[in-house]
N, CA, C and O atoms as CSV, one atom per row, in Angstrom:
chain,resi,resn,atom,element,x,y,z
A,1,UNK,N,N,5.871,57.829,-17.634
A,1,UNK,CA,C,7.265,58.132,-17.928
A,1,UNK,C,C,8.157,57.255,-17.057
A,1,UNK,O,O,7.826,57.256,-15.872
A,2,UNK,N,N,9.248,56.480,-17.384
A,2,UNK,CA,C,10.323,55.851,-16.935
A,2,UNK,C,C,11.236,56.523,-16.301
A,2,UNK,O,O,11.722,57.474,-16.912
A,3,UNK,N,N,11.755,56.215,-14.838
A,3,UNK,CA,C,12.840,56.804,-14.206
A,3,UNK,C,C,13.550,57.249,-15.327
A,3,UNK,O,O,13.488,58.267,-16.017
A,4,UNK,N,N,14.556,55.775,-15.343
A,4,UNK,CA,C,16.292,55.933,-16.420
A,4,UNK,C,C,15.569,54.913,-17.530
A,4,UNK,O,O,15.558,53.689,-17.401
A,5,UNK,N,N,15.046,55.549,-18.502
A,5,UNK,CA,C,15.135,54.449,-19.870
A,5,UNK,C,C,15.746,53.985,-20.356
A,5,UNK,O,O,15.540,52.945,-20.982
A,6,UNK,N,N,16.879,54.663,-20.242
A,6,UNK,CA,C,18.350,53.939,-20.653
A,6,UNK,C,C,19.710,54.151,-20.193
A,6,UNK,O,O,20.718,54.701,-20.638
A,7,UNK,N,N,19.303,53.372,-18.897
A,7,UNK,CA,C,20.676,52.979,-18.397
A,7,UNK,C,C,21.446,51.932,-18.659
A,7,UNK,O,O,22.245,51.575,-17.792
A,8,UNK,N,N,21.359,51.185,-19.979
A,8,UNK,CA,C,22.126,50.729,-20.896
A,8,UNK,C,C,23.001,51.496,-20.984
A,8,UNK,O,O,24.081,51.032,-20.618
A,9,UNK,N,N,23.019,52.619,-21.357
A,9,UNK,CA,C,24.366,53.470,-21.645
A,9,UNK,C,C,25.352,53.945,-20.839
A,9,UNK,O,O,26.328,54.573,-21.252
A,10,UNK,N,N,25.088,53.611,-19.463
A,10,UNK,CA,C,25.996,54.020,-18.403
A,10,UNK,C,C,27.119,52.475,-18.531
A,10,UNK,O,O,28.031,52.388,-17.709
A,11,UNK,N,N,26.993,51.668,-19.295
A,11,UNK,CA,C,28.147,50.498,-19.365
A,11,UNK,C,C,28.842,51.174,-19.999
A,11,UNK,O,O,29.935,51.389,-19.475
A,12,UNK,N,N,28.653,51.664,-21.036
A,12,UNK,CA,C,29.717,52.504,-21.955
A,12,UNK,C,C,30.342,53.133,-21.288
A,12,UNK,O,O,31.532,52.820,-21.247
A,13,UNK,N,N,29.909,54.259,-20.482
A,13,UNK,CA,C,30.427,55.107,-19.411
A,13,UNK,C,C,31.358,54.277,-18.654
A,13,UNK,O,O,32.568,54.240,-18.880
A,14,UNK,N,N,30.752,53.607,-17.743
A,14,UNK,CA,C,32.230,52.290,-16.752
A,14,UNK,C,C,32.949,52.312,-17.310
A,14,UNK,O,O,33.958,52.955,-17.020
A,15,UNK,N,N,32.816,51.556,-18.519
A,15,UNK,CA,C,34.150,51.190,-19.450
A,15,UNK,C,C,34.982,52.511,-19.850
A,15,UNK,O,O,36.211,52.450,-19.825
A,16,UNK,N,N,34.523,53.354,-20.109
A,16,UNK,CA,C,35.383,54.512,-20.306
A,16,UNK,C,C,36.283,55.232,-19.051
A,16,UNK,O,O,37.127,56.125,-19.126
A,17,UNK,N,N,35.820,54.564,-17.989
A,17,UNK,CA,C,35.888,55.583,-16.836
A,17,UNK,C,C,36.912,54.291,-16.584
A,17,UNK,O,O,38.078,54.652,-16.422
A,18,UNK,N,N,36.717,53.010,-16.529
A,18,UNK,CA,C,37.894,51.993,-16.073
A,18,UNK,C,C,38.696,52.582,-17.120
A,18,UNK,O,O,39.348,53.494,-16.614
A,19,UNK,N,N,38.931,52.472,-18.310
A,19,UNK,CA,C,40.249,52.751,-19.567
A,19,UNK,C,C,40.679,54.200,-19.053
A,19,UNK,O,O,41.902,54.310,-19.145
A,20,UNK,N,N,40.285,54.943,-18.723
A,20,UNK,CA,C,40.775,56.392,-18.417
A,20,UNK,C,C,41.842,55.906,-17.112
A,20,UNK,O,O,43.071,55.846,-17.077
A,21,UNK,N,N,40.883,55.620,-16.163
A,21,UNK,CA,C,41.826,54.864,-14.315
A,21,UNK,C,C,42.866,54.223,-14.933
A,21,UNK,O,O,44.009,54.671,-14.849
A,22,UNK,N,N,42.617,53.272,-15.516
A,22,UNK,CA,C,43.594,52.394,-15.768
A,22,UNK,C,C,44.921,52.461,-16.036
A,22,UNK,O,O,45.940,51.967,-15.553
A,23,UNK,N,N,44.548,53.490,-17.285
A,23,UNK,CA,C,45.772,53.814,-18.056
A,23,UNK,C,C,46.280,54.827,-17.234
A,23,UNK,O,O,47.505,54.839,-17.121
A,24,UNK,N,N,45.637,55.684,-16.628
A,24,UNK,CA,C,46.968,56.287,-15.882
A,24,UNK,C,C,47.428,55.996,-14.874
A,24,UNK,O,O,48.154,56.931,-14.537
A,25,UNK,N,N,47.441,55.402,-14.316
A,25,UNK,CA,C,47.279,54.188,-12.967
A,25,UNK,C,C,48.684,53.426,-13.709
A,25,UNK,O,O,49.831,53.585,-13.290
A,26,UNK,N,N,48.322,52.619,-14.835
A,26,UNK,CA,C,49.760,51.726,-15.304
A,26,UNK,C,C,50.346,52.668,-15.925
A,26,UNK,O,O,51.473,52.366,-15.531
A,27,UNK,N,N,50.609,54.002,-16.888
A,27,UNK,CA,C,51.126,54.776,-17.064
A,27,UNK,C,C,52.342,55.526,-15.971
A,27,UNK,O,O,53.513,55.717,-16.298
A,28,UNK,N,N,51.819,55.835,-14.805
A,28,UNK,CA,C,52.391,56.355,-13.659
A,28,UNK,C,C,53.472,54.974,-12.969
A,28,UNK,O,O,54.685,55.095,-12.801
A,29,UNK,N,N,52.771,53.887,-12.697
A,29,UNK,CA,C,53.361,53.015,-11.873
A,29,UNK,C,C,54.657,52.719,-12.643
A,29,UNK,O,O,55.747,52.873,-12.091
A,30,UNK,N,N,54.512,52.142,-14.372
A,30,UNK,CA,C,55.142,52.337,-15.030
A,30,UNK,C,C,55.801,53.025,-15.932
A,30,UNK,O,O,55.765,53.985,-15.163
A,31,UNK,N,N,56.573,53.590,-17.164
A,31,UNK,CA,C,56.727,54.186,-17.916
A,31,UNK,C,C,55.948,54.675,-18.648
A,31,UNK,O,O,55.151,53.831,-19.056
A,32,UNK,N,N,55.686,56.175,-19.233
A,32,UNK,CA,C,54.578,56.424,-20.373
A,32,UNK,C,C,54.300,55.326,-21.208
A,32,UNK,O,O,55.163,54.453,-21.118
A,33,UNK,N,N,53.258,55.044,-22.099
A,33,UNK,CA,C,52.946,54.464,-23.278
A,33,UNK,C,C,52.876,52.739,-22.824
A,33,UNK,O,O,52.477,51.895,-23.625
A,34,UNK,N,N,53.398,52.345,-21.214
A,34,UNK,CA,C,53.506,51.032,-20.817
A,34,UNK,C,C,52.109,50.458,-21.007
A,34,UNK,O,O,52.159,49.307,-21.440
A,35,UNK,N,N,51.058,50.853,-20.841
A,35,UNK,CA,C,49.101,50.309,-21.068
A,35,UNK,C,C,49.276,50.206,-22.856
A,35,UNK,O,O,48.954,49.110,-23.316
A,36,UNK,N,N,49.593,50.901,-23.523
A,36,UNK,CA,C,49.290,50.675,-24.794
A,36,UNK,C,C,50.246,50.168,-25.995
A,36,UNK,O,O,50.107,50.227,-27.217
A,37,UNK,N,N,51.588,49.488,-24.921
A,37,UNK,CA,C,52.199,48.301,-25.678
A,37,UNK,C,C,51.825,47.012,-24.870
A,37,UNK,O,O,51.973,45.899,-25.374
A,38,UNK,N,N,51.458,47.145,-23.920
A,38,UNK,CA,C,51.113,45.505,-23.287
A,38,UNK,C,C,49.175,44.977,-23.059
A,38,UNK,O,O,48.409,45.493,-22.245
A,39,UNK,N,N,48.930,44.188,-23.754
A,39,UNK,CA,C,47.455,44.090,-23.956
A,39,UNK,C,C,47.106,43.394,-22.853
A,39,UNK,O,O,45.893,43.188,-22.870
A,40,UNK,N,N,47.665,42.916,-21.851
A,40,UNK,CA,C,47.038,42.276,-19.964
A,40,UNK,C,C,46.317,43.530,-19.550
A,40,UNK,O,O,45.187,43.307,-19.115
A,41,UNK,N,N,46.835,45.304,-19.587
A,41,UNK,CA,C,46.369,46.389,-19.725
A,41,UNK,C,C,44.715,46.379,-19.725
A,41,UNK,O,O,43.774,46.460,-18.936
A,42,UNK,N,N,45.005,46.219,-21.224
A,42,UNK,CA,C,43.557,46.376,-21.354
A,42,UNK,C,C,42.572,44.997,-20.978
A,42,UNK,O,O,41.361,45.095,-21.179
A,43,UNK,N,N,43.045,43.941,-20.523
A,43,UNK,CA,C,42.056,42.911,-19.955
A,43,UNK,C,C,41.752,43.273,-18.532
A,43,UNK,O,O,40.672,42.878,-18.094
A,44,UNK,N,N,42.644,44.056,-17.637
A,44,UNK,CA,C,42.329,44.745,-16.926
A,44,UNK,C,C,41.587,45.736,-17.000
A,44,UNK,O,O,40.795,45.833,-16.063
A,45,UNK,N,N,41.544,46.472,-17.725
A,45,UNK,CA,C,40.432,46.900,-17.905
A,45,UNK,C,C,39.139,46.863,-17.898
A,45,UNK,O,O,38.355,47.684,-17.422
A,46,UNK,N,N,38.827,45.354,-18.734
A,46,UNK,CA,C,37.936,44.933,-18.598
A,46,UNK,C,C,36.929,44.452,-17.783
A,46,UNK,O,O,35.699,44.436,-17.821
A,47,UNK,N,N,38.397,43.797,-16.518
A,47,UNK,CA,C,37.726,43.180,-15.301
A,47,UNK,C,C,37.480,44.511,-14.135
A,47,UNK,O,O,36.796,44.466,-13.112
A,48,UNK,N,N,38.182,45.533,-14.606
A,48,UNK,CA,C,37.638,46.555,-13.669
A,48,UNK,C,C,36.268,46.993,-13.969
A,48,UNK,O,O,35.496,47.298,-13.060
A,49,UNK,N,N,35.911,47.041,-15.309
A,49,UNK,CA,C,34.786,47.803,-15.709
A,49,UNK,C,C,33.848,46.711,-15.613
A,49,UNK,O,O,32.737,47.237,-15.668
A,50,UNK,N,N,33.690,45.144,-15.469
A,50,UNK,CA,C,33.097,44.728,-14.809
A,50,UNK,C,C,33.040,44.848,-13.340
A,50,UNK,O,O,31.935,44.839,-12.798
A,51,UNK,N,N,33.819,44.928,-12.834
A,51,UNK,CA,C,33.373,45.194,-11.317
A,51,UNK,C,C,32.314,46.230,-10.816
A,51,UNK,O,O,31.306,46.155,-10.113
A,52,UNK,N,N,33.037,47.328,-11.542
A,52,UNK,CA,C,32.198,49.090,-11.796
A,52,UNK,C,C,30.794,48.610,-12.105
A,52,UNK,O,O,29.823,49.010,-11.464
A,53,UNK,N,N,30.684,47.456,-13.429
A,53,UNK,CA,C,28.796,47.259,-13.655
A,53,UNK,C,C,28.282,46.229,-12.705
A,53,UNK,O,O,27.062,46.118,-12.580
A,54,UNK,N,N,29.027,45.524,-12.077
A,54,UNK,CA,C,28.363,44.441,-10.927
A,54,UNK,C,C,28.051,45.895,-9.485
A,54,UNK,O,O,27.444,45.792,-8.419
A,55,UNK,N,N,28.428,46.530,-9.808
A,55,UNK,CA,C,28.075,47.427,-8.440
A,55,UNK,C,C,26.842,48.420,-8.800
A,55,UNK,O,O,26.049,48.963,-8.031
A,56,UNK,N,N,26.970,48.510,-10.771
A,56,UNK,CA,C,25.894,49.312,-10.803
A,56,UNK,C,C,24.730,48.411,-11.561
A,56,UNK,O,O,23.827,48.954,-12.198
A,57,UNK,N,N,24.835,47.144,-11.441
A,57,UNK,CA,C,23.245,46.602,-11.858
A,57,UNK,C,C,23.067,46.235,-9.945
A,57,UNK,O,O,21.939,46.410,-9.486
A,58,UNK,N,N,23.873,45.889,-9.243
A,58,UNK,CA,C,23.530,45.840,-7.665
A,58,UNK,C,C,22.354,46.953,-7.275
A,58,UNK,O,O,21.290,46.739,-6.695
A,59,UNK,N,N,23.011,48.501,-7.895
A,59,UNK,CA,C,22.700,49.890,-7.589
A,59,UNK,C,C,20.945,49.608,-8.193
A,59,UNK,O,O,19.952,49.776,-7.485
A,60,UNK,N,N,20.933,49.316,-9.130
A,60,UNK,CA,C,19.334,49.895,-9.845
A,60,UNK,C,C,18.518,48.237,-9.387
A,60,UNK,O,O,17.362,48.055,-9.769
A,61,UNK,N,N,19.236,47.146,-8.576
A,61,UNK,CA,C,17.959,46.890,-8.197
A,61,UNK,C,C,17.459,47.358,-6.752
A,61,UNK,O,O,16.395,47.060,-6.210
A,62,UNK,N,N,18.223,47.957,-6.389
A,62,UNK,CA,C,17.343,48.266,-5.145
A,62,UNK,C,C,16.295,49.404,-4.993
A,62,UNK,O,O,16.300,50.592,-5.318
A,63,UNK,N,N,15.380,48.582,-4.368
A,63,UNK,CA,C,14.035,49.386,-4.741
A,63,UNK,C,C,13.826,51.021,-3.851
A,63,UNK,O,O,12.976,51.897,-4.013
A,64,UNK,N,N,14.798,50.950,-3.058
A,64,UNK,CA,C,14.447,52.116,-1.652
A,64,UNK,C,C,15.533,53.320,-3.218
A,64,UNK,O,O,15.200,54.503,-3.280
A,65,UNK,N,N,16.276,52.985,-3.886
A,65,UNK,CA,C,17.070,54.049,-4.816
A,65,UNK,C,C,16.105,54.225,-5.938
A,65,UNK,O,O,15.940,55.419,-6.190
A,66,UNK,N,N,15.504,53.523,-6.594
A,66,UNK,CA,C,14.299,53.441,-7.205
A,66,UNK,C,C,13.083,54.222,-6.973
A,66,UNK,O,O,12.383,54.743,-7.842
A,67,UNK,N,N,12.893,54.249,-5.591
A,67,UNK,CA,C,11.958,54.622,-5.243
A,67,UNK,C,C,12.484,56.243,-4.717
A,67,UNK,O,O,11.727,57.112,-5.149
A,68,UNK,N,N,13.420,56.674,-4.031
A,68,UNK,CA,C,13.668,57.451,-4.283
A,68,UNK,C,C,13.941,58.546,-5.282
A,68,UNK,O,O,13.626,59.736,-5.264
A,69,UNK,N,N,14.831,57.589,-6.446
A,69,UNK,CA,C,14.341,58.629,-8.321
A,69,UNK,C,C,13.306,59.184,-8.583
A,69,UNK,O,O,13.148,60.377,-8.843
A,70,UNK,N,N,12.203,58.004,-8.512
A,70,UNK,CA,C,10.805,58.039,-8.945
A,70,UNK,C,C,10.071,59.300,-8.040
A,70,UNK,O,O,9.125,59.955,-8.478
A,71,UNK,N,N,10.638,59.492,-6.809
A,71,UNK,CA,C,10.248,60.406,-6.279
A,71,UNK,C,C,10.551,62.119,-6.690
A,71,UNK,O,O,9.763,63.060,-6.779
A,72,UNK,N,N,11.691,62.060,-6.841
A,72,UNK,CA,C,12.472,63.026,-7.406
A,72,UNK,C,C,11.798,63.253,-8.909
A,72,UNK,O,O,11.066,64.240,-8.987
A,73,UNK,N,N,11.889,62.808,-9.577
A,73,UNK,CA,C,11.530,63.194,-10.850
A,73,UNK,C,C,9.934,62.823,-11.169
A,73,UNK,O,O,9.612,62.523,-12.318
A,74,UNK,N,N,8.997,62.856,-10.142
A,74,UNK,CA,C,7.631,62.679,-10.179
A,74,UNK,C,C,7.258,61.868,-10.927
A,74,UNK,O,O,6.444,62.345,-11.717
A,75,UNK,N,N,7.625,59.971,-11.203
A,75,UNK,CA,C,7.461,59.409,-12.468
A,75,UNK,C,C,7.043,58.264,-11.479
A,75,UNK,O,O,6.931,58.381,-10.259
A,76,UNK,N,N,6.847,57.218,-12.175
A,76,UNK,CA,C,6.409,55.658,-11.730
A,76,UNK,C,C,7.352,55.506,-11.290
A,76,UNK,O,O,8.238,56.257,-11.697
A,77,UNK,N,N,7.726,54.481,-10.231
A,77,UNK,CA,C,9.254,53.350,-9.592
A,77,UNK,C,C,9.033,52.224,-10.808
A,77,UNK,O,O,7.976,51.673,-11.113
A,78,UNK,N,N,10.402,52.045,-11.432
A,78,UNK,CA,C,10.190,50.571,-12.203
A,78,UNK,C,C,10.320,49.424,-11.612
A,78,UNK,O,O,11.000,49.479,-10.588
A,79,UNK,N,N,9.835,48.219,-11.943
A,79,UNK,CA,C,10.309,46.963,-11.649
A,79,UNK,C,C,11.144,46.291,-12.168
A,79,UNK,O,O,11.175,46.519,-13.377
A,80,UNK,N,N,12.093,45.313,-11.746
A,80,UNK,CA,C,13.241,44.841,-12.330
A,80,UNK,C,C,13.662,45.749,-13.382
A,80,UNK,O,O,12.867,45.655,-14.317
A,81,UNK,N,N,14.386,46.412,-13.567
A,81,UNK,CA,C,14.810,47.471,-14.226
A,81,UNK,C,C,16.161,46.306,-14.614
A,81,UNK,O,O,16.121,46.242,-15.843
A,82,UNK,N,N,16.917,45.697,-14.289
A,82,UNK,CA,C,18.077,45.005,-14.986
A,82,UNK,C,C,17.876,43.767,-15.583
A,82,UNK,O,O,18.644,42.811,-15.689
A,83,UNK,N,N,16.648,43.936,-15.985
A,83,UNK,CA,C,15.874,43.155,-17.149
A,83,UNK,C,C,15.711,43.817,-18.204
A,83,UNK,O,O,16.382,43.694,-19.229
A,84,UNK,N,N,14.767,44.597,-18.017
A,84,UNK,CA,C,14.503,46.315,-19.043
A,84,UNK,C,C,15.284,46.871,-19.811
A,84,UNK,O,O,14.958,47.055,-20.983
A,85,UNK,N,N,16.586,47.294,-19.292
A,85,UNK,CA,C,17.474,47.869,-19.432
A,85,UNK,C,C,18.621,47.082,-20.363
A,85,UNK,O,O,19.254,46.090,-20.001
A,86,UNK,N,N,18.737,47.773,-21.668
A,86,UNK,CA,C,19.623,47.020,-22.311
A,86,UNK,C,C,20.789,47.612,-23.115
A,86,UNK,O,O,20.640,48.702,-23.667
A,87,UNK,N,N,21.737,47.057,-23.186
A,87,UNK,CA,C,22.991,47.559,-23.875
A,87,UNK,C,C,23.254,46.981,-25.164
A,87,UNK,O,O,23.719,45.861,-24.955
A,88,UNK,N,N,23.157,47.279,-26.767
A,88,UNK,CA,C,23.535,46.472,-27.615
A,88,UNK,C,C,22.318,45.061,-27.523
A,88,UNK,O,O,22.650,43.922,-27.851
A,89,UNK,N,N,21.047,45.379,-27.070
A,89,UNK,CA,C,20.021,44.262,-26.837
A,89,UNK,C,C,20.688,42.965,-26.130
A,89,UNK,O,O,20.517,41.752,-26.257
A,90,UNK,N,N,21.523,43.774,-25.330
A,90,UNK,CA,C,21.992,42.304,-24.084
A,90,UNK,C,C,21.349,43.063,-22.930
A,90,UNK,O,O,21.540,44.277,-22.865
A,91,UNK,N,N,20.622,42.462,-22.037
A,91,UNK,CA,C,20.154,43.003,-20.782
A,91,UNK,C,C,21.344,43.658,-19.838
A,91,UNK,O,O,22.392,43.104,-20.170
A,92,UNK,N,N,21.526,44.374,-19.060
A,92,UNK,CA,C,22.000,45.142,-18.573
A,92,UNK,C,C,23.143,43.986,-17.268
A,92,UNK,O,O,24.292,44.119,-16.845
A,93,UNK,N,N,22.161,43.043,-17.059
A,93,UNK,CA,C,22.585,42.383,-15.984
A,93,UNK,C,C,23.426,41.324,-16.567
A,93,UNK,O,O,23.460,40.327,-15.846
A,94,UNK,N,N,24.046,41.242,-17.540
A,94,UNK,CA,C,24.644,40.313,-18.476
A,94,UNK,C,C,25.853,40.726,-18.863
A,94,UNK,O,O,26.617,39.976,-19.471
A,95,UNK,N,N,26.219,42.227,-18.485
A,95,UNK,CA,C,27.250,42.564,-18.757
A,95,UNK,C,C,28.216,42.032,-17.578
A,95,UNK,O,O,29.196,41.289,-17.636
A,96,UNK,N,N,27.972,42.283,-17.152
A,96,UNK,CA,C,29.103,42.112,-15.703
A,96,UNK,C,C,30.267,41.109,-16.210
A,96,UNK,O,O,31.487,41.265,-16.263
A,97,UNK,N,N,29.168,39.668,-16.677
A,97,UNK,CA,C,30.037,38.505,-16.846
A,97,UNK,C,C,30.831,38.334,-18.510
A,97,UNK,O,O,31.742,37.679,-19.017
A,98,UNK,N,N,29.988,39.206,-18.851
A,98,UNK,CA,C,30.779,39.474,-20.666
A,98,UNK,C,C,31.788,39.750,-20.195
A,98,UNK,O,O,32.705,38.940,-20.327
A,99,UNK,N,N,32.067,41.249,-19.312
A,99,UNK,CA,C,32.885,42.041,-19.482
A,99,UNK,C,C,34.330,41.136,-19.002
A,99,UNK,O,O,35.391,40.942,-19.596
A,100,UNK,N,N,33.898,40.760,-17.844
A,100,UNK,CA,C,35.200,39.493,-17.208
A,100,UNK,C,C,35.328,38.354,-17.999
A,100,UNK,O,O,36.339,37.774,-17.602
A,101,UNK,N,N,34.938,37.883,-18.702
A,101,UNK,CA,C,34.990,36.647,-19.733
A,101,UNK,C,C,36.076,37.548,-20.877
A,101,UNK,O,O,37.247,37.247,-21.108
A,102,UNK,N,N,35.466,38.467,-21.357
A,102,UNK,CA,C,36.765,38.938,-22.290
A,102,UNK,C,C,37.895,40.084,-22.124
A,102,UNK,O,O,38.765,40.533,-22.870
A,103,UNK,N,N,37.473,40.350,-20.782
A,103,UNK,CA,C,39.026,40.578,-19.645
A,103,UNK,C,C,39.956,39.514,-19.686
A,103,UNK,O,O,41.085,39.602,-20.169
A,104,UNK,N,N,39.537,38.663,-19.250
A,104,UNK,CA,C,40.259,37.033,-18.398
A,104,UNK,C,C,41.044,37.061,-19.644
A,104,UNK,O,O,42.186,37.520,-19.640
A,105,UNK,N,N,40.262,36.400,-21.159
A,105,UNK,CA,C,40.521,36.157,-21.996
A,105,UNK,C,C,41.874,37.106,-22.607
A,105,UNK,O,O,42.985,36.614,-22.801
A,106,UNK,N,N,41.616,38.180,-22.794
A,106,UNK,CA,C,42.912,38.924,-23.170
A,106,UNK,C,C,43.813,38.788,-22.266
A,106,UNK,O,O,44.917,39.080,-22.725
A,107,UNK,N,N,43.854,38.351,-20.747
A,107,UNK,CA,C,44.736,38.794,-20.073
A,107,UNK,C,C,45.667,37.473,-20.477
A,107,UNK,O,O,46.835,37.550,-20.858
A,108,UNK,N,N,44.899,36.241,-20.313
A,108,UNK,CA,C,45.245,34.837,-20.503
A,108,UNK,C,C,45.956,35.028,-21.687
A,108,UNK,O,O,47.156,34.768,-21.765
A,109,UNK,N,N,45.269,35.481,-22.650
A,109,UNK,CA,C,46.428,35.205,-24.055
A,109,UNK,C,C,47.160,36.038,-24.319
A,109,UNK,O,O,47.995,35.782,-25.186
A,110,UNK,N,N,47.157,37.654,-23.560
A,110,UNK,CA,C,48.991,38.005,-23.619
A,110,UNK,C,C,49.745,37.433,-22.510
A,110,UNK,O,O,50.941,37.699,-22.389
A,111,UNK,N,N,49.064,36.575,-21.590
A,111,UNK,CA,C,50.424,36.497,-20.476
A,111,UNK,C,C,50.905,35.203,-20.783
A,111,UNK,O,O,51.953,34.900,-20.213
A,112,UNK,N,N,50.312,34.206,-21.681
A,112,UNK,CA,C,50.698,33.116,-22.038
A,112,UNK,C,C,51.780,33.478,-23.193
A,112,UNK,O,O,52.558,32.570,-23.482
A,113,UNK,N,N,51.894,34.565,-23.800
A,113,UNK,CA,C,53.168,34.104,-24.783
A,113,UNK,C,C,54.194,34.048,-24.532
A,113,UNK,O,O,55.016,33.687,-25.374
């Protein structure tokens, strides 16, 4: 049996958990409804919820947290697990730089108009 078989799905999670921060974060600083007329918003977003998955493919390679799960739930320790682990059949460790590539990108083309 596998620790986390699919911790692919905790990217979904980041991303939900950056769009939730976010928006009320620019909501508050600014006027209601300010995140969901200006789309830099949501490229921020993006680059937050990459940050959130660069900390959590950091998290699952270390082997002493690994090895601790595996302990806890009486199962094997995996190896490279951010190989294994996939989101949408992109490896887990691949998100990080998606996610900031089409952050940047939205932010670049609403702040350029």
């Amino acid at each position: 049996m596998l620790v986390w078989s699919g911790v692919g799905f905790f990217i979904a999670v980041l991303i939900s958990i950056a769009y939730v921060f976010l928006k009320w974060i620019v909501d508050i600083i600014w006027q209601e409804g300010y995140f969901s007329a200006h789309l830099w918003a949501t490229g921020a977003t993006f680059i937050l919820a990459s940050i959130l998955c660069c900390i959590f493919v950091y998290a699952i390679k270390q082997e002493k947290l690994l090895a601790y799960v595996a302990k806890m739930t009486d199962s094997q320790p995996m190896f490279e697990p951010e190989r294994t682990h996939k989101f949408f059949f992109i490896p887990v460790r691949y998100w990080p730089i998606i996610l900031f590539l089409v952050g940047s990108g939205i932010c670049i083309r609403d702040l350029m108009k």
